[in-house]
Amino acid sequence: MLQLALLLVVAWLPGAVIFRLPFLDRHRRASLDPDERLFWSIVLSLAVSLTGVLILGYAHRYSFTRLLIANAAVTVAIIAIWRNRLWLNPPSRFSFAAIVPLALVLLCAWRFSPPSEYVMGGRDPGVYVNEGIQIAQRGAFVVEDPVVASLPPFARDLFFPQHHLPDGTPRVDYYGVRFMGFFVKDPDSGAVIGQFPHLFPASIAIGYGINGLSGALRAVTAWGILGILAVYFVAVRLFGRTTAAAAAALLSVHVIEAWFARYPNAEVVMQALLFAALLANARAHVDGDRFFAPVAGALLGLLLFLRFDAVIGVGGLFAGVAVGMIGGQKPRRSLFVAFALFAVPAVYYFFVPMRAYADLPIVWISAIPSWQLAAFGLIAAGGVILLRTAAMRPAVGRVLVRYAPLVLAVTMCVLAAYALLLRHPGGKLAAHDAYALRTYADFYVTVPALLAGLLGFVLHTRRSFWRDPALFITVALFAVFVFYKIRIVPEHFWAARRFLPVVLPGTLLFVAAAASGGGGGGRRMRLLR
């Protein structure tokens, strides 16, 4: 019972009261189905809790008790200020459709258990687990190792040699390696920091506070379940519950999802938070609920503390907001304000304590041929010019509203045909990059399923693009990015993670949409109701 109470304080209570705040179109939130209300209470609570862990951990003041006190203080303050105004009317009627997310949770809890017992460190999963437990036990991202500090300078190279750049100059972002995945920042003070950003380890620290090592290991399982639910609710809004249930069920039993929902990794966290951000953005900019604009911004901001390729999701969502202006969707300033509150400290975070990690994307970008970077810049500039022209000339805007979805669909078809049929290694193009889409199709979804997903994307880009432009653009951006350069050695054990955040959910979502029609009506939907 104590563990359940602790779980409620960190994963439900703050979000439940925030969701009920009596402003920013609360009547729209009150009209949501009860299962989606509960989903948002959980997502908001986790956002509050993770933000608290990041702040306290950076300040060297984290403890699970302090986190509980902070969450309780937020909850009590909101209740004290608004009191009876926090009451939401209960749903007018029970819907059997609420059974679907419950069934998904039960299926995933069985399918994603037991978690992998990575407790010894080494490789990515062990580093994540040990970073999280380090936060839980030591209360900080950067810890002072007395063993490192006690070594005299003449003996340091015997235990952790200083690392150098390729030109032979010593590195300035870190000194050497204490253990695999843990860098010595300052050998004099013994400062040591983990290799990876700390959002996922923050959730591991929370799990450790609730149930010790078992709770820490099950953090990834919880993220896997939340990711399935996030994909489900995005699909419910856009395609209806029949398509959503099919897509979420397919994703739940897929080998990539099942494997990495047991295996500590950051991609499963990105899946959950990014799809939740996409849903919040659609609720804010298409459905007119102002409350969800800062929610989307905050979730995007948290993603910056997860992985560097989260910027693709940020770019996709912001591009969707910009394109939505053509269709009459007014951007909400609170989205950008909330994002900036996280983005500004994230810049400092990556260029000071996490400077070694920030070098990875810099190296990756430097390997891209200059003509490709120039082409990307021209495409981006052309898009900005088009949007500006559409804003000034309504006739141009009407043309873009009609043909922009078609252009996106045709572009994805052309790129897919090229990658499947014509792309071959040569020059600086490695084999695993050239054959990335073929590998994905042959090993993970089959070619017919890939073609069905592409068909669903084409059909619903024409039919539903303006109901959620950010979703379509984000799926397209991730597909182009991953299949252009998969960025990992050609081993399935590692490469499959790249498909997890968006590519795999997007594929199965559009496969289900192509199979069911994506209308959300008909006899099957009436049975769910």
mmCIF file of N, CA and C in Angstrom, residues 134-186:
data_model
loop_
_atom_site.group_PDB
_atom_site.id
_atom_site.type_symbol
_atom_site.label_atom_id
_atom_site.label_comp_id
_atom_site.label_asym_id
_atom_site.label_seq_id
_atom_site.Cartn_x
_atom_site.Cartn_y
_atom_site.Cartn_z
ATOM 1 N N GLN A 134 22.561 6.403 -9.350
ATOM 2 C CA GLN A 134 23.474 7.416 -8.805
ATOM 3 C C GLN A 134 22.699 8.649 -8.352
ATOM 4 N N ILE A 135 21.722 9.090 -9.161
ATOM 5 C CA ILE A 135 20.892 10.226 -8.748
ATOM 6 C C ILE A 135 20.135 9.885 -7.472
ATOM 7 N N ALA A 136 19.571 8.671 -7.425
ATOM 8 C CA ALA A 136 18.773 8.276 -6.264
ATOM 9 C C ALA A 136 19.610 8.203 -4.995
ATOM 10 N N GLN A 137 20.844 7.706 -5.110
ATOM 11 C CA GLN A 137 21.665 7.486 -3.917
ATOM 12 C C GLN A 137 22.537 8.681 -3.566
ATOM 13 N N ARG A 138 23.026 9.389 -4.577
ATOM 14 C CA ARG A 138 23.959 10.486 -4.324
ATOM 15 C C ARG A 138 23.315 11.856 -4.498
ATOM 16 N N GLY A 139 22.139 11.915 -5.116
ATOM 17 C CA GLY A 139 21.386 13.157 -5.200
ATOM 18 C C GLY A 139 21.883 14.160 -6.208
ATOM 19 N N ALA A 140 22.686 13.730 -7.210
ATOM 20 C CA ALA A 140 23.265 14.700 -8.139
ATOM 21 C C ALA A 140 23.612 14.025 -9.454
ATOM 22 N N PHE A 141 23.733 14.846 -10.522
ATOM 23 C CA PHE A 141 24.229 14.362 -11.805
ATOM 24 C C PHE A 141 25.742 14.173 -11.762
ATOM 25 N N VAL A 142 26.414 15.180 -11.218
ATOM 26 C CA VAL A 142 27.873 15.160 -11.107
ATOM 27 C C VAL A 142 28.222 14.809 -9.669
ATOM 28 N N VAL A 143 28.968 13.727 -9.483
ATOM 29 C CA VAL A 143 29.347 13.304 -8.132
ATOM 30 C C VAL A 143 30.862 13.384 -7.996
ATOM 31 N N GLU A 144 31.313 13.564 -6.790
ATOM 32 C CA GLU A 144 32.748 13.618 -6.514
ATOM 33 C C GLU A 144 33.203 12.255 -6.003
ATOM 34 N N ASP A 145 34.032 11.611 -6.812
ATOM 35 C CA ASP A 145 34.540 10.276 -6.488
ATOM 36 C C ASP A 145 35.823 10.434 -5.670
ATOM 37 N N PRO A 146 35.832 10.035 -4.412
ATOM 38 C CA PRO A 146 37.039 10.233 -3.588
ATOM 39 C C PRO A 146 38.230 9.416 -4.076
ATOM 40 N N VAL A 147 37.973 8.298 -4.747
ATOM 41 C CA VAL A 147 39.082 7.494 -5.279
ATOM 42 C C VAL A 147 39.816 8.266 -6.363
ATOM 43 N N VAL A 148 39.056 8.904 -7.262
ATOM 44 C CA VAL A 148 39.675 9.695 -8.329
ATOM 45 C C VAL A 148 40.447 10.866 -7.735
ATOM 46 N N ALA A 149 39.845 11.572 -6.800
ATOM 47 C CA ALA A 149 40.496 12.748 -6.218
ATOM 48 C C ALA A 149 41.747 12.388 -5.432
ATOM 49 N N SER A 150 41.817 11.174 -4.892
ATOM 50 C CA SER A 150 42.957 10.792 -4.053
ATOM 51 C C SER A 150 44.186 10.395 -4.853
ATOM 52 N N LEU A 151 44.026 10.155 -6.154
ATOM 53 C CA LEU A 151 45.174 9.736 -6.952
ATOM 54 C C LEU A 151 46.105 10.920 -7.218
ATOM 55 N N PRO A 152 47.400 10.763 -7.000
ATOM 56 C CA PRO A 152 48.346 11.835 -7.346
ATOM 57 C C PRO A 152 48.448 11.973 -8.858
ATOM 58 N N PRO A 153 48.741 13.159 -9.349
ATOM 59 C CA PRO A 153 48.762 13.380 -10.798
ATOM 60 C C PRO A 153 49.657 12.410 -11.554
ATOM 61 N N PHE A 154 50.802 12.019 -10.991
ATOM 62 C CA PHE A 154 51.726 11.162 -11.735
ATOM 63 C C PHE A 154 51.162 9.753 -11.938
ATOM 64 N N ALA A 155 50.152 9.357 -11.137
ATOM 65 C CA ALA A 155 49.617 7.998 -11.217
ATOM 66 C C ALA A 155 48.296 7.918 -11.977
ATOM 67 N N ARG A 156 47.753 9.042 -12.398
ATOM 68 C CA ARG A 156 46.418 9.012 -13.008
ATOM 69 C C ARG A 156 46.374 8.194 -14.287
ATOM 70 N N ASP A 157 47.399 8.333 -15.129
ATOM 71 C CA ASP A 157 47.374 7.637 -16.408
ATOM 72 C C ASP A 157 47.418 6.125 -16.263
ATOM 73 N N LEU A 158 47.788 5.626 -15.099
ATOM 74 C CA LEU A 158 47.774 4.182 -14.873
ATOM 75 C C LEU A 158 46.344 3.654 -14.758
ATOM 76 N N PHE A 159 45.415 4.507 -14.335
ATOM 77 C CA PHE A 159 44.053 4.057 -14.049
ATOM 78 C C PHE A 159 43.012 4.640 -15.012
ATOM 79 N N PHE A 160 43.154 5.912 -15.354
ATOM 80 C CA PHE A 160 42.247 6.503 -16.352
ATOM 81 C C PHE A 160 43.050 7.505 -17.175
ATOM 82 N N PRO A 161 43.677 7.025 -18.254
ATOM 83 C CA PRO A 161 44.504 7.899 -19.096
ATOM 84 C C PRO A 161 43.695 9.066 -19.654
ATOM 85 N N GLN A 162 44.365 10.194 -19.778
ATOM 86 C CA GLN A 162 43.696 11.367 -20.335
ATOM 87 C C GLN A 162 43.398 11.151 -21.813
ATOM 88 N N HIS A 163 42.193 11.503 -22.233
ATOM 89 C CA HIS A 163 41.792 11.342 -23.625
ATOM 90 C C HIS A 163 42.218 12.561 -24.433
ATOM 91 N N HIS A 164 42.495 12.300 -25.721
ATOM 92 C CA HIS A 164 42.961 13.360 -26.614
ATOM 93 C C HIS A 164 42.106 13.391 -27.872
ATOM 94 N N LEU A 165 42.111 14.526 -28.531
ATOM 95 C CA LEU A 165 41.463 14.671 -29.824
ATOM 96 C C LEU A 165 42.315 14.001 -30.897
ATOM 97 N N PRO A 166 41.754 13.768 -32.099
ATOM 98 C CA PRO A 166 42.547 13.126 -33.157
ATOM 99 C C PRO A 166 43.847 13.845 -33.491
ATOM 100 N N ASP A 167 43.903 15.165 -33.280
ATOM 101 C CA ASP A 167 45.137 15.895 -33.586
ATOM 102 C C ASP A 167 46.155 15.843 -32.449
ATOM 103 N N GLY A 168 45.819 15.130 -31.371
ATOM 104 C CA GLY A 168 46.760 14.951 -30.273
ATOM 105 C C GLY A 168 46.604 15.906 -29.114
ATOM 106 N N THR A 169 45.749 16.912 -29.235
ATOM 107 C CA THR A 169 45.556 17.853 -28.128
ATOM 108 C C THR A 169 44.621 17.246 -27.084
ATOM 109 N N PRO A 170 44.844 17.538 -25.811
ATOM 110 C CA PRO A 170 43.973 16.977 -24.762
ATOM 111 C C PRO A 170 42.546 17.495 -24.887
ATOM 112 N N ARG A 171 41.605 16.639 -24.568
ATOM 113 C CA ARG A 171 40.199 17.045 -24.572
ATOM 114 C C ARG A 171 39.946 18.017 -23.425
ATOM 115 N N VAL A 172 39.057 18.974 -23.667
ATOM 116 C CA VAL A 172 38.707 19.942 -22.626
ATOM 117 C C VAL A 172 37.334 19.657 -22.023
ATOM 118 N N ASP A 173 36.517 18.811 -22.717
ATOM 119 C CA ASP A 173 35.177 18.534 -22.209
ATOM 120 C C ASP A 173 35.186 17.476 -21.112
ATOM 121 N N TYR A 174 36.182 16.610 -21.096
ATOM 122 C CA TYR A 174 36.354 15.663 -19.997
ATOM 123 C C TYR A 174 37.799 15.187 -20.006
ATOM 124 N N TYR A 175 38.201 14.583 -18.907
ATOM 125 C CA TYR A 175 39.598 14.171 -18.766
ATOM 126 C C TYR A 175 39.805 12.741 -19.256
ATOM 127 N N GLY A 176 39.040 11.822 -18.723
ATOM 128 C CA GLY A 176 39.173 10.419 -19.087
ATOM 129 C C GLY A 176 37.918 9.670 -18.683
ATOM 130 N N VAL A 177 38.015 8.344 -18.633
ATOM 131 C CA VAL A 177 36.865 7.497 -18.327
ATOM 132 C C VAL A 177 37.085 6.812 -16.990
ATOM 133 N N ARG A 178 36.132 7.000 -16.072
ATOM 134 C CA ARG A 178 36.199 6.327 -14.771
ATOM 135 C C ARG A 178 35.744 4.884 -14.906
ATOM 136 N N PHE A 179 34.548 4.697 -15.431
ATOM 137 C CA PHE A 179 34.013 3.405 -15.831
ATOM 138 C C PHE A 179 33.402 3.585 -17.208
ATOM 139 N N MET A 180 33.054 2.483 -17.874
ATOM 140 C CA MET A 180 32.432 2.598 -19.184
ATOM 141 C C MET A 180 31.157 3.435 -19.086
ATOM 142 N N GLY A 181 31.122 4.556 -19.829
ATOM 143 C CA GLY A 181 29.957 5.423 -19.813
ATOM 144 C C GLY A 181 29.976 6.499 -18.751
ATOM 145 N N PHE A 182 31.053 6.601 -17.966
ATOM 146 C CA PHE A 182 31.154 7.638 -16.930
ATOM 147 C C PHE A 182 32.469 8.385 -17.106
ATOM 148 N N PHE A 183 32.356 9.698 -17.332
ATOM 149 C CA PHE A 183 33.510 10.527 -17.636
ATOM 150 C C PHE A 183 34.033 11.218 -16.379
ATOM 151 N N VAL A 184 35.359 11.305 -16.287
ATOM 152 C CA VAL A 184 36.001 12.120 -15.259
ATOM 153 C C VAL A 184 36.058 13.550 -15.783
ATOM 154 N N LYS A 185 35.295 14.436 -15.164
ATOM 155 C CA LYS A 185 35.285 15.831 -15.595
ATOM 156 C C LYS A 185 36.488 16.593 -15.053
ATOM 157 N N ASP A 186 36.831 16.340 -13.790
ATOM 158 C CA ASP A 186 37.922 17.058 -13.127
ATOM 159 C C ASP A 186 38.654 16.081 -12.217
#
